[in-house]
PDB file of C-alpha atoms in Angstrom:
ATOM      1  CA  UNK T  97      83.255  86.029 122.311  1.00  0.00           C
ATOM      2  CA  UNK T  98      85.669  85.783 125.639  1.00  0.00           C
ATOM      3  CA  UNK T  99      85.506  89.132 127.090  1.00  0.00           C
ATOM      4  CA  UNK T 100      88.953  88.203 129.083  1.00  0.00           C
ATOM      5  CA  UNK T 101      90.867  87.540 125.623  1.00  0.00           C
ATOM      6  CA  UNK T 102      89.492  90.967 124.448  1.00  0.00           C
ATOM      7  CA  UNK T 103      90.723  92.463 127.752  1.00  0.00           C
ATOM      8  CA  UNK T 104      93.856  91.626 126.716  1.00  0.00           C
ATOM      9  CA  UNK T 105      93.611  92.374 123.111  1.00  0.00           C
ATOM     10  CA  UNK T 106      92.541  96.203 124.113  1.00  0.00           C
ATOM     11  CA  UNK T 107      95.806  96.107 126.961  1.00  0.00           C
ATOM     12  CA  UNK T 108      98.483  95.358 123.964  1.00  0.00           C
ATOM     13  CA  UNK T 109      97.020  98.206 121.589  1.00  0.00           C
ATOM     14  CA  UNK T 110      96.871 100.867 124.694  1.00  0.00           C
ATOM     15  CA  UNK T 111     100.160  99.559 126.488  1.00  0.00           C
ATOM     16  CA  UNK T 112     101.682  99.898 122.848  1.00  0.00           C
ATOM     17  CA  UNK T 113     103.175  95.982 123.550  1.00  0.00           C
ATOM     18  CA  UNK T 114     102.912  92.528 124.983  1.00  0.00           C
ATOM     19  CA  UNK T 115     105.257  93.087 128.105  1.00  0.00           C
ATOM     20  CA  UNK T 116     103.677  96.253 129.314  1.00  0.00           C
ATOM     21  CA  UNK T 117     100.025  95.035 128.233  1.00  0.00           C
ATOM     22  CA  UNK T 118     101.025  92.099 131.003  1.00  0.00           C
ATOM     23  CA  UNK T 119     101.547  94.390 133.615  1.00  0.00           C
ATOM     24  CA  UNK T 120      98.515  96.385 133.316  1.00  0.00           C
ATOM     25  CA  UNK T 121      96.230  92.766 133.720  1.00  0.00           C
ATOM     26  CA  UNK T 122      98.628  91.408 136.315  1.00  0.00           C
ATOM     27  CA  UNK T 123      99.829  88.999 133.854  1.00  0.00           C
ATOM     28  CA  UNK T 124     103.141  87.346 132.299  1.00  0.00           C
ATOM     29  CA  UNK T 125     103.959  88.874 128.705  1.00  0.00           C
ATOM     30  CA  UNK T 126     104.026  84.871 127.912  1.00  0.00           C
ATOM     31  CA  UNK T 127     100.287  84.226 128.851  1.00  0.00           C
ATOM     32  CA  UNK T 128      99.231  87.637 126.722  1.00  0.00           C
ATOM     33  CA  UNK T 129     101.171  86.292 123.908  1.00  0.00           C
ATOM     34  CA  UNK T 130      99.211  83.212 124.580  1.00  0.00           C
ATOM     35  CA  UNK T 131      95.675  84.690 124.816  1.00  0.00           C
ATOM     36  CA  UNK T 132      96.668  86.690 121.799  1.00  0.00           C
ATOM     37  CA  UNK T 133      97.236  83.667 119.936  1.00  0.00           C
ATOM     38  CA  UNK T 134      94.301  82.166 120.866  1.00  0.00           C
ATOM     39  CA  UNK T 135      91.911  85.191 120.046  1.00  0.00           C
ATOM     40  CA  UNK T 136      93.287  85.082 116.219  1.00  0.00           C
ATOM     41  CA  UNK T 137      92.956  81.266 116.051  1.00  0.00           C
ATOM     42  CA  UNK T 138      89.257  82.111 116.900  1.00  0.00           C
ATOM     43  CA  UNK T 139      88.687  84.695 114.671  1.00  0.00           C
ATOM     44  CA  UNK T 140      90.719  83.050 111.937  1.00  0.00           C
ATOM     45  CA  UNK T 141      92.866  86.380 111.222  1.00  0.00           C
ATOM     46  CA  UNK T 142      96.102  88.021 112.704  1.00  0.00           C
ATOM     47  CA  UNK T 143      95.420  90.837 114.922  1.00  0.00           C
ATOM     48  CA  UNK T 144      99.390  92.664 115.206  1.00  0.00           C
ATOM     49  CA  UNK T 145     102.009  92.814 113.344  1.00  0.00           C
ATOM     50  CA  UNK T 146     104.904  92.299 115.214  1.00  0.00           C
ATOM     51  CA  UNK T 147     108.092  94.433 114.944  1.00  0.00           C
ATOM     52  CA  UNK T 148     110.956  93.554 117.502  1.00  0.00           C
ATOM     53  CA  UNK T 149     108.926  94.646 120.848  1.00  0.00           C
ATOM     54  CA  UNK T 150     106.521  96.862 118.795  1.00  0.00           C
ATOM     55  CA  UNK T 151     103.320  96.476 117.715  1.00  0.00           C
ATOM     56  CA  UNK T 152     100.754  97.507 115.381  1.00  0.00           C
ATOM     57  CA  UNK T 153      97.418  96.798 114.416  1.00  0.00           C
ATOM     58  CA  UNK T 154      96.575  94.698 111.553  1.00  0.00           C
ATOM     59  CA  UNK T 155      93.457  96.049 109.151  1.00  0.00           C
ATOM     60  CA  UNK T 156      91.552  93.258 111.246  1.00  0.00           C
ATOM     61  CA  UNK T 157      92.967  93.881 114.454  1.00  0.00           C
ATOM     62  CA  UNK T 158      91.506  97.483 113.960  1.00  0.00           C
ATOM     63  CA  UNK T 159      88.405  96.611 112.478  1.00  0.00           C
ATOM     64  CA  UNK T 160      87.892  94.668 115.998  1.00  0.00           C
ATOM     65  CA  UNK T 161      89.475  96.983 118.477  1.00  0.00           C
ATOM     66  CA  UNK T 162      86.297  99.373 118.040  1.00  0.00           C
ATOM     67  CA  UNK T 163      83.874  96.168 118.684  1.00  0.00           C
ATOM     68  CA  UNK T 164      86.249  95.011 121.564  1.00  0.00           C
ATOM     69  CA  UNK T 165      85.628  98.035 123.643  1.00  0.00           C
ATOM     70  CA  UNK T 166      81.857  98.213 122.652  1.00  0.00           C
ATOM     71  CA  UNK T 167      81.701  94.912 124.622  1.00  0.00           C
ATOM     72  CA  UNK T 168      83.856  95.609 127.724  1.00  0.00           C
ATOM     73  CA  UNK T 169      82.288  98.744 128.032  1.00  0.00           C
ATOM     74  CA  UNK T 170      78.734  97.021 127.467  1.00  0.00           C
ATOM     75  CA  UNK T 171      79.705  94.027 130.326  1.00  0.00           C
ATOM     76  CA  UNK T 172      80.796  96.906 132.661  1.00  0.00           C
ATOM     77  CA  UNK T 173      77.645  98.612 132.262  1.00  0.00           C
ATOM     78  CA  UNK T 174      75.521  94.922 132.612  1.00  0.00           C
ATOM     79  CA  UNK T 175      77.483  94.660 136.014  1.00  0.00           C
ATOM     80  CA  UNK T 176      76.602  97.838 137.394  1.00  0.00           C
ATOM     81  CA  UNK T 177      72.743  97.444 136.151  1.00  0.00           C
ATOM     82  CA  UNK T 178      72.338  93.973 137.635  1.00  0.00           C
ATOM     83  CA  UNK T 179      74.281  95.151 140.899  1.00  0.00           C
ATOM     84  CA  UNK T 180      72.980  98.187 141.473  1.00  0.00           C
ATOM     85  CA  UNK T 181      76.225  99.949 142.110  1.00  0.00           C
ATOM     86  CA  UNK T 182      77.886 102.888 139.711  1.00  0.00           C
ATOM     87  CA  UNK T 183      81.311 102.902 138.159  1.00  0.00           C
ATOM     88  CA  UNK T 184      83.381 105.981 137.193  1.00  0.00           C
ATOM     89  CA  UNK T 185      81.470 107.421 134.361  1.00  0.00           C
ATOM     90  CA  UNK T 186      84.461 108.356 131.387  1.00  0.00           C
ATOM     91  CA  UNK T 187      84.079 111.024 128.714  1.00  0.00           C
ATOM     92  CA  UNK T 188      86.872 110.550 126.263  1.00  0.00           C
ATOM     93  CA  UNK T 189      87.673 113.578 123.982  1.00  0.00           C
ATOM     94  CA  UNK T 190      89.826 114.473 120.856  1.00  0.00           C
ATOM     95  CA  UNK T 191      91.182 117.488 119.814  1.00  0.00           C
ATOM     96  CA  UNK T 192      93.390 118.542 117.105  1.00  0.00           C
ATOM     97  CA  UNK T 193      96.715 120.133 117.639  1.00  0.00           C
ATOM     98  CA  UNK T 194      95.865 123.552 115.725  1.00  0.00           C
ATOM     99  CA  UNK T 195      93.074 124.919 116.879  1.00  0.00           C
ATOM    100  CA  UNK T 196      93.534 126.953 120.070  1.00  0.00           C
ATOM    101  CA  UNK T 197      94.705 123.914 121.937  1.00  0.00           C
ATOM    102  CA  UNK T 198      96.427 125.644 125.123  1.00  0.00           C
ATOM    103  CA  UNK T 199      93.012 127.153 125.795  1.00  0.00           C
ATOM    104  CA  UNK T 200      90.997 124.011 125.019  1.00  0.00           C
ATOM    105  CA  UNK T 201      92.640 121.911 127.283  1.00  0.00           C
ATOM    106  CA  UNK T 202      92.037 124.433 129.614  1.00  0.00           C
ATOM    107  CA  UNK T 203      88.489 124.255 129.297  1.00  0.00           C
ATOM    108  CA  UNK T 204      88.615 120.500 129.322  1.00  0.00           C
ATOM    109  CA  UNK T 205      90.416 120.784 132.451  1.00  0.00           C
ATOM    110  CA  UNK T 206      88.239 122.737 133.740  1.00  0.00           C
ATOM    111  CA  UNK T 207      85.229 120.282 133.152  1.00  0.00           C
ATOM    112  CA  UNK T 208      87.094 117.682 135.019  1.00  0.00           C
ATOM    113  CA  UNK T 209      87.877 119.544 138.213  1.00  0.00           C
ATOM    114  CA  UNK T 210      83.693 120.172 138.212  1.00  0.00           C
ATOM    115  CA  UNK T 211      82.578 117.321 137.957  1.00  0.00           C
ATOM    116  CA  UNK T 212      85.095 114.969 140.062  1.00  0.00           C
ATOM    117  CA  UNK T 213      82.752 111.784 139.344  1.00  0.00           C
ATOM    118  CA  UNK T 214      83.801 112.164 135.614  1.00  0.00           C
ATOM    119  CA  UNK T 215      87.223 110.589 134.526  1.00  0.00           C
ATOM    120  CA  UNK T 216      87.749 113.194 131.332  1.00  0.00           C
ATOM    121  CA  UNK T 217      90.986 111.666 129.271  1.00  0.00           C
ATOM    122  CA  UNK T 218      92.219 113.702 126.216  1.00  0.00           C
ATOM    123  CA  UNK T 219      93.500 113.201 122.735  1.00  0.00           C
ATOM    124  CA  UNK T 220      95.506 115.435 120.485  1.00  0.00           C
ATOM    125  CA  UNK T 221      95.805 114.115 116.808  1.00  0.00           C
ATOM    126  CA  UNK T 222      95.186 114.654 113.659  1.00  0.00           C
ATOM    127  CA  UNK T 223      91.883 114.742 112.681  1.00  0.00           C
ATOM    128  CA  UNK T 224      91.794 111.696 110.263  1.00  0.00           C
ATOM    129  CA  UNK T 225      92.971 109.616 113.113  1.00  0.00           C
ATOM    130  CA  UNK T 226      90.523 111.670 115.731  1.00  0.00           C
ATOM    131  CA  UNK T 227      87.415 110.643 113.012  1.00  0.00           C
ATOM    132  CA  UNK T 228      88.537 107.316 113.084  1.00  0.00           C
ATOM    133  CA  UNK T 229      88.656 106.709 116.478  1.00  0.00           C
ATOM    134  CA  UNK T 230      85.463 108.166 116.761  1.00  0.00           C
ATOM    135  CA  UNK T 231      83.712 105.510 114.520  1.00  0.00           C
ATOM    136  CA  UNK T 232      85.291 102.843 116.143  1.00  0.00           C
ATOM    137  CA  UNK T 233      84.000 104.109 119.702  1.00  0.00           C
ATOM    138  CA  UNK T 234      87.214 104.822 120.929  1.00  0.00           C
ATOM    139  CA  UNK T 235      85.868 108.645 121.689  1.00  0.00           C
ATOM    140  CA  UNK T 236      83.151 110.404 122.683  1.00  0.00           C
ATOM    141  CA  UNK T 237      83.067 113.287 121.059  1.00  0.00           C
ATOM    142  CA  UNK T 238      86.227 115.058 118.799  1.00  0.00           C
ATOM    143  CA  UNK T 239      87.036 118.177 117.318  1.00  0.00           C
ATOM    144  CA  UNK T 240      88.389 117.468 113.991  1.00  0.00           C
ATOM    145  CA  UNK T 241      88.543 119.056 110.267  1.00  0.00           C
ATOM    146  CA  UNK T 242      86.329 117.279 107.588  1.00  0.00           C
ATOM    147  CA  UNK T 243      84.724 117.357 104.376  1.00  0.00           C
ATOM    148  CA  UNK T 244      82.106 119.905 104.342  1.00  0.00           C
ATOM    149  CA  UNK T 245      78.822 118.661 105.143  1.00  0.00           C
ATOM    150  CA  UNK T 246      80.270 115.079 105.450  1.00  0.00           C
ATOM    151  CA  UNK T 247      77.762 113.959 108.047  1.00  0.00           C
ATOM    152  CA  UNK T 248      76.014 114.464 111.323  1.00  0.00           C
ATOM    153  CA  UNK T 249      77.732 117.304 113.478  1.00  0.00           C
ATOM    154  CA  UNK T 250      77.094 119.347 117.040  1.00  0.00           C
ATOM    155  CA  UNK T 251      77.889 122.062 114.919  1.00  0.00           C
ATOM    156  CA  UNK T 252      80.309 123.032 112.202  1.00  0.00           C
ATOM    157  CA  UNK T 253      82.580 126.258 110.972  1.00  0.00           C
ATOM    158  CA  UNK T 254      83.595 126.880 107.841  1.00  0.00           C
ATOM    159  CA  UNK T 255      87.519 127.159 107.132  1.00  0.00           C
ATOM    160  CA  UNK T 256      89.450 130.229 105.412  1.00  0.00           C
ATOM    161  CA  UNK T 257      92.100 128.012 104.087  1.00  0.00           C
ATOM    162  CA  UNK T 258      94.921 129.949 103.238  1.00  0.00           C
ATOM    163  CA  UNK T 259      98.714 129.879 101.996  1.00  0.00           C
ATOM    164  CA  UNK T 260     100.991 130.376 104.501  1.00  0.00           C
ATOM    165  CA  UNK T 261     104.516 131.366 104.820  1.00  0.00           C
ATOM    166  CA  UNK T 262     107.206 133.575 106.524  1.00  0.00           C
ATOM    167  CA  UNK T 263     106.803 137.392 106.464  1.00  0.00           C
ATOM    168  CA  UNK T 264     110.795 137.783 105.373  1.00  0.00           C
ATOM    169  CA  UNK T 265     110.349 135.297 102.790  1.00  0.00           C
ATOM    170  CA  UNK T 266     110.791 137.461  99.148  1.00  0.00           C
ATOM    171  CA  UNK T 267     107.509 137.625  97.710  1.00  0.00           C
ATOM    172  CA  UNK T 268     108.030 137.797  94.025  1.00  0.00           C
ATOM    173  CA  UNK T 269     108.861 134.611  93.026  1.00  0.00           C
ATOM    174  CA  UNK T 270     108.364 130.976  94.719  1.00  0.00           C
ATOM    175  CA  UNK T 271     111.002 128.185  94.574  1.00  0.00           C
ATOM    176  CA  UNK T 272     110.227 125.443  92.055  1.00  0.00           C
ATOM    177  CA  UNK T 273     109.260 122.875  93.076  1.00  0.00           C
ATOM    178  CA  UNK T 274     106.979 124.586  95.924  1.00  0.00           C
ATOM    179  CA  UNK T 275     108.697 123.805  98.851  1.00  0.00           C
ATOM    180  CA  UNK T 276     105.499 122.290 101.658  1.00  0.00           C
ATOM    181  CA  UNK T 277     105.508 122.544 105.108  1.00  0.00           C
ATOM    182  CA  UNK T 278     103.057 120.384 106.294  1.00  0.00           C
ATOM    183  CA  UNK T 279     101.470 117.199 108.584  1.00  0.00           C
ATOM    184  CA  UNK T 280     102.176 114.064 107.978  1.00  0.00           C
ATOM    185  CA  UNK T 281     100.101 112.034 105.471  1.00  0.00           C
ATOM    186  CA  UNK T 282      96.418 111.645 106.077  1.00  0.00           C
ATOM    187  CA  UNK T 283      96.449 115.592 106.962  1.00  0.00           C
ATOM    188  CA  UNK T 284      93.408 117.791 105.331  1.00  0.00           C
ATOM    189  CA  UNK T 285      95.519 120.707 104.600  1.00  0.00           C
ATOM    190  CA  UNK T 286      98.175 118.527 103.041  1.00  0.00           C
ATOM    191  CA  UNK T 287      95.594 116.613 101.032  1.00  0.00           C
ATOM    192  CA  UNK T 288      94.254 119.600  99.973  1.00  0.00           C
ATOM    193  CA  UNK T 289      97.417 121.550  99.121  1.00  0.00           C
ATOM    194  CA  UNK T 290      99.050 118.524  97.011  1.00  0.00           C
ATOM    195  CA  UNK T 291      95.633 118.589  94.795  1.00  0.00           C
ATOM    196  CA  UNK T 292      95.624 122.179  94.371  1.00  0.00           C
ATOM    197  CA  UNK T 293      99.403 122.500  93.390  1.00  0.00           C
ATOM    198  CA  UNK T 294      99.188 119.339  91.158  1.00  0.00           C
ATOM    199  CA  UNK T 295      95.684 121.012  89.317  1.00  0.00           C
ATOM    200  CA  UNK T 296      97.483 124.050  88.591  1.00  0.00           C
ATOM    201  CA  UNK T 297     100.676 121.844  87.163  1.00  0.00           C
ATOM    202  CA  UNK T 298     102.904 123.238  89.970  1.00  0.00           C
ATOM    203  CA  UNK T 299     105.594 120.976  91.077  1.00  0.00           C
ATOM    204  CA  UNK T 300     106.104 120.713  94.936  1.00  0.00           C
ATOM    205  CA  UNK T 301     108.206 118.981  97.482  1.00  0.00           C
ATOM    206  CA  UNK T 302     107.829 117.966 101.220  1.00  0.00           C
ATOM    207  CA  UNK T 303     110.399 120.516 102.713  1.00  0.00           C
ATOM    208  CA  UNK T 304     109.329 120.325 106.337  1.00  0.00           C
ATOM    209  CA  UNK T 305     106.735 117.603 108.254  1.00  0.00           C
ATOM    210  CA  UNK T 306     105.824 117.611 111.838  1.00  0.00           C
ATOM    211  CA  UNK T 307     102.718 116.414 113.790  1.00  0.00           C
ATOM    212  CA  UNK T 308     102.718 119.106 115.821  1.00  0.00           C
ATOM    213  CA  UNK T 309     101.853 122.732 115.367  1.00  0.00           C
ATOM    214  CA  UNK T 310     104.769 123.981 117.006  1.00  0.00           C
ATOM    215  CA  UNK T 311     106.936 122.437 114.677  1.00  0.00           C
ATOM    216  CA  UNK T 312     104.955 123.406 111.472  1.00  0.00           C
ATOM    217  CA  UNK T 313     104.905 127.556 112.677  1.00  0.00           C
ATOM    218  CA  UNK T 314     108.389 127.549 113.194  1.00  0.00           C
ATOM    219  CA  UNK T 315     108.980 125.871 110.005  1.00  0.00           C
ATOM    220  CA  UNK T 316     107.165 128.552 108.299  1.00  0.00           C
ATOM    221  CA  UNK T 317     107.957 131.227 110.603  1.00  0.00           C
ATOM    222  CA  UNK T 318     111.749 130.569 109.866  1.00  0.00           C
ATOM    223  CA  UNK T 319     111.051 130.324 105.933  1.00  0.00           C
ATOM    224  CA  UNK T 320     111.266 126.865 105.260  1.00  0.00           C
ATOM    225  CA  UNK T 321     108.393 126.308 103.047  1.00  0.00           C
ATOM    226  CA  UNK T 322     104.618 127.594 102.333  1.00  0.00           C
ATOM    227  CA  UNK T 323     101.816 125.392 104.046  1.00  0.00           C
ATOM    228  CA  UNK T 324      98.410 125.763 103.300  1.00  0.00           C
ATOM    229  CA  UNK T 325      95.963 126.018 106.421  1.00  0.00           C
ATOM    230  CA  UNK T 326      93.500 128.260 108.046  1.00  0.00           C
ATOM    231  CA  UNK T 327      93.878 131.285 108.493  1.00  0.00           C
ATOM    232  CA  UNK T 328      93.562 131.813 112.197  1.00  0.00           C
ATOM    233  CA  UNK T 329      97.133 129.916 111.980  1.00  0.00           C
ATOM    234  CA  UNK T 330      98.436 133.176 110.603  1.00  0.00           C
ATOM    235  CA  UNK T 331     101.053 134.348 113.419  1.00  0.00           C
ATOM    236  CA  UNK T 332     102.988 138.008 113.162  1.00  0.00           C
ATOM    237  CA  UNK T 333     106.084 136.603 111.756  1.00  0.00           C
ATOM    238  CA  UNK T 334     104.045 134.919 108.339  1.00  0.00           C
ATOM    239  CA  UNK T 335     102.003 136.475 105.568  1.00  0.00           C
ATOM    240  CA  UNK T 336      99.534 134.964 103.109  1.00  0.00           C
ATOM    241  CA  UNK T 337     100.538 133.968  99.696  1.00  0.00           C
ATOM    242  CA  UNK T 338      97.598 133.415  97.863  1.00  0.00           C
ATOM    243  CA  UNK T 339      98.531 135.763  94.898  1.00  0.00           C
ATOM    244  CA  UNK T 340     101.157 133.329  93.940  1.00  0.00           C
ATOM    245  CA  UNK T 341      99.397 129.947  94.721  1.00  0.00           C
ATOM    246  CA  UNK T 342      96.106 127.713  93.189  1.00  0.00           C
ATOM    247  CA  UNK T 343      92.894 128.066  95.681  1.00  0.00           C
ATOM    248  CA  UNK T 344      92.266 125.195  97.391  1.00  0.00           C
ATOM    249  CA  UNK T 345      88.798 123.270  97.857  1.00  0.00           C
ATOM    250  CA  UNK T 346      87.162 124.360 101.134  1.00  0.00           C
ATOM    251  CA  UNK T 347      86.844 122.254 104.239  1.00  0.00           C
ATOM    252  CA  UNK T 348      85.304 122.721 107.621  1.00  0.00           C
ATOM    253  CA  UNK T 349      85.822 122.204 111.351  1.00  0.00           C
ATOM    254  CA  UNK T 350      83.236 120.147 113.181  1.00  0.00           C
ATOM    255  CA  UNK T 351      82.752 118.808 116.096  1.00  0.00           C
ATOM    256  CA  UNK T 352      80.754 115.323 116.639  1.00  0.00           C
ATOM    257  CA  UNK T 353      79.775 113.588 119.468  1.00  0.00           C
ATOM    258  CA  UNK T 354      79.326 109.124 119.486  1.00  0.00           C
ATOM    259  CA  UNK T 355      75.566 107.891 119.394  1.00  0.00           C
ATOM    260  CA  UNK T 356      76.332 106.512 122.704  1.00  0.00           C
ATOM    261  CA  UNK T 357      77.707 109.355 124.436  1.00  0.00           C
ATOM    262  CA  UNK T 358      76.304 110.074 128.100  1.00  0.00           C
ATOM    263  CA  UNK T 359      74.999 113.086 129.417  1.00  0.00           C
ATOM    264  CA  UNK T 360      78.782 114.274 130.817  1.00  0.00           C
ATOM    265  CA  UNK T 361      79.897 114.036 127.352  1.00  0.00           C
ATOM    266  CA  UNK T 362      77.088 116.236 125.853  1.00  0.00           C
ATOM    267  CA  UNK T 363      77.670 118.192 128.723  1.00  0.00           C
ATOM    268  CA  UNK T 364      81.327 118.984 127.681  1.00  0.00           C
ATOM    269  CA  UNK T 365      80.792 118.650 124.116  1.00  0.00           C
ATOM    270  CA  UNK T 366      78.341 121.724 124.609  1.00  0.00           C
ATOM    271  CA  UNK T 367      80.985 124.325 126.662  1.00  0.00           C
ATOM    272  CA  UNK T 368      83.256 122.806 123.830  1.00  0.00           C
ATOM    273  CA  UNK T 369      80.636 124.082 121.046  1.00  0.00           C
ATOM    274  CA  UNK T 370      80.502 127.744 122.802  1.00  0.00           C
ATOM    275  CA  UNK T 371      84.273 127.998 123.282  1.00  0.00           C
ATOM    276  CA  UNK T 372      84.532 127.638 119.606  1.00  0.00           C
ATOM    277  CA  UNK T 373      81.635 129.991 118.137  1.00  0.00           C
ATOM    278  CA  UNK T 374      84.042 132.691 120.525  1.00  0.00           C
ATOM    279  CA  UNK T 375      87.399 131.340 119.007  1.00  0.00           C
ATOM    280  CA  UNK T 376      85.787 131.394 115.233  1.00  0.00           C
ATOM    281  CA  UNK T 377      84.226 134.952 115.901  1.00  0.00           C
ATOM    282  CA  UNK T 378      87.011 136.377 117.291  1.00  0.00           C
ATOM    283  CA  UNK T 379      89.293 135.490 114.640  1.00  0.00           C
ATOM    284  CA  UNK T 380      87.198 136.537 112.264  1.00  0.00           C
ATOM    285  CA  UNK T 381      86.206 139.891 113.790  1.00  0.00           C
ATOM    286  CA  UNK T 382      90.229 140.730 114.082  1.00  0.00           C
ATOM    287  CA  UNK T 383      90.715 139.832 111.014  1.00  0.00           C
ATOM    288  CA  UNK T 384      88.313 142.263 109.273  1.00  0.00           C
ATOM    289  CA  UNK T 385      89.949 145.075 111.539  1.00  0.00           C
ATOM    290  CA  UNK T 386      93.774 144.505 111.164  1.00  0.00           C
ATOM    291  CA  UNK T 387      94.722 146.117 108.184  1.00  0.00           C
ATOM    292  CA  UNK T 388      96.634 144.357 105.562  1.00  0.00           C
ATOM    293  CA  UNK T 389      98.960 145.524 102.546  1.00  0.00           C
ATOM    294  CA  UNK T 390      97.019 143.853  99.346  1.00  0.00           C
ATOM    295  CA  UNK T 391      99.254 140.720  98.490  1.00  0.00           C
ATOM    296  CA  UNK T 392      99.721 142.203  94.889  1.00  0.00           C
ATOM    297  CA  UNK T 393     101.187 145.513  96.342  1.00  0.00           C
ATOM    298  CA  UNK T 394     103.493 143.480  98.293  1.00  0.00           C
ATOM    299  CA  UNK T 395     104.506 141.577  95.115  1.00  0.00           C
ATOM    300  CA  UNK T 396     105.248 144.498  93.185  1.00  0.00           C
ATOM    301  CA  UNK T 397     107.146 146.057  96.348  1.00  0.00           C
ATOM    302  CA  UNK T 398     109.417 142.897  96.010  1.00  0.00           C
ATOM    303  CA  UNK T 399     109.697 143.044  92.382  1.00  0.00           C
ATOM    304  CA  UNK T 400     110.961 146.598  92.176  1.00  0.00           C
ATOM    305  CA  UNK T 401     113.434 145.632  94.733  1.00  0.00           C
ATOM    306  CA  UNK T 402     114.502 142.776  93.372  1.00  0.00           C
ATOM    307  CA  UNK T 403     115.114 144.720  90.024  1.00  0.00           C
ATOM    308  CA  UNK T 404     117.417 147.285  92.126  1.00  0.00           C
TER     309      UNK T 404
END
């Protein structure tokens, strides 16, 4: 494979278009387009779907991306090994938006300051995207939700999935269809919620959708609907609706490493593991010691108010 063509290919993916990719590799847009056509001709498939100025990967392009990144990284490693020079060590980490993201970001930033020779990049995304990126070699370590016991990991924590909604929402009944507040398609929580409702014969609709935890919390607290999430996401303006909705299948939070992860990546992973242990332990301890009225009592109180 021509590494120059692969470099242009990866640049188009990272930049999101041919013009910006040309700026990255110091070539004109037409030159980059010509290189991509040459690469597509060599492979016998289309790598991008062109939509105006925007481009997105085809399935073949997605398959190539992980290989291309690994080949370019190996090329750099060979040059450094033969020449005796050492380049900047990269650590690429992925985290979900709904697990103490501010504190996790501070932890990663602290690691970066303590290791100035290591270049750390952090990505916040849906668990499904993080898992796929780790498999394709685009991340060195990632924290994401998954099926319990689904493969090797550095550490895993069982989740306590709970139906959450506004504390001010009447609890004696839920609308039909059930209004869902959820992350976009591909989210494990969304899949669990839909499967649980359909298995119980309950109708549902998407009332609010957002890729960001801030928007999800605002929609829940404002009373737009209910959402299936880990109990750590519960805020003072929310309460659980588990008595009114079906139980969902379990899930877990997993911290996973790439097999090719460097010593720096493994060091950061250990810090993240200890941090997750602390957050999960503190959340469960607080949940166990905080008195909450039983959901059934709340329902009877709401029914009494409605009858009156």
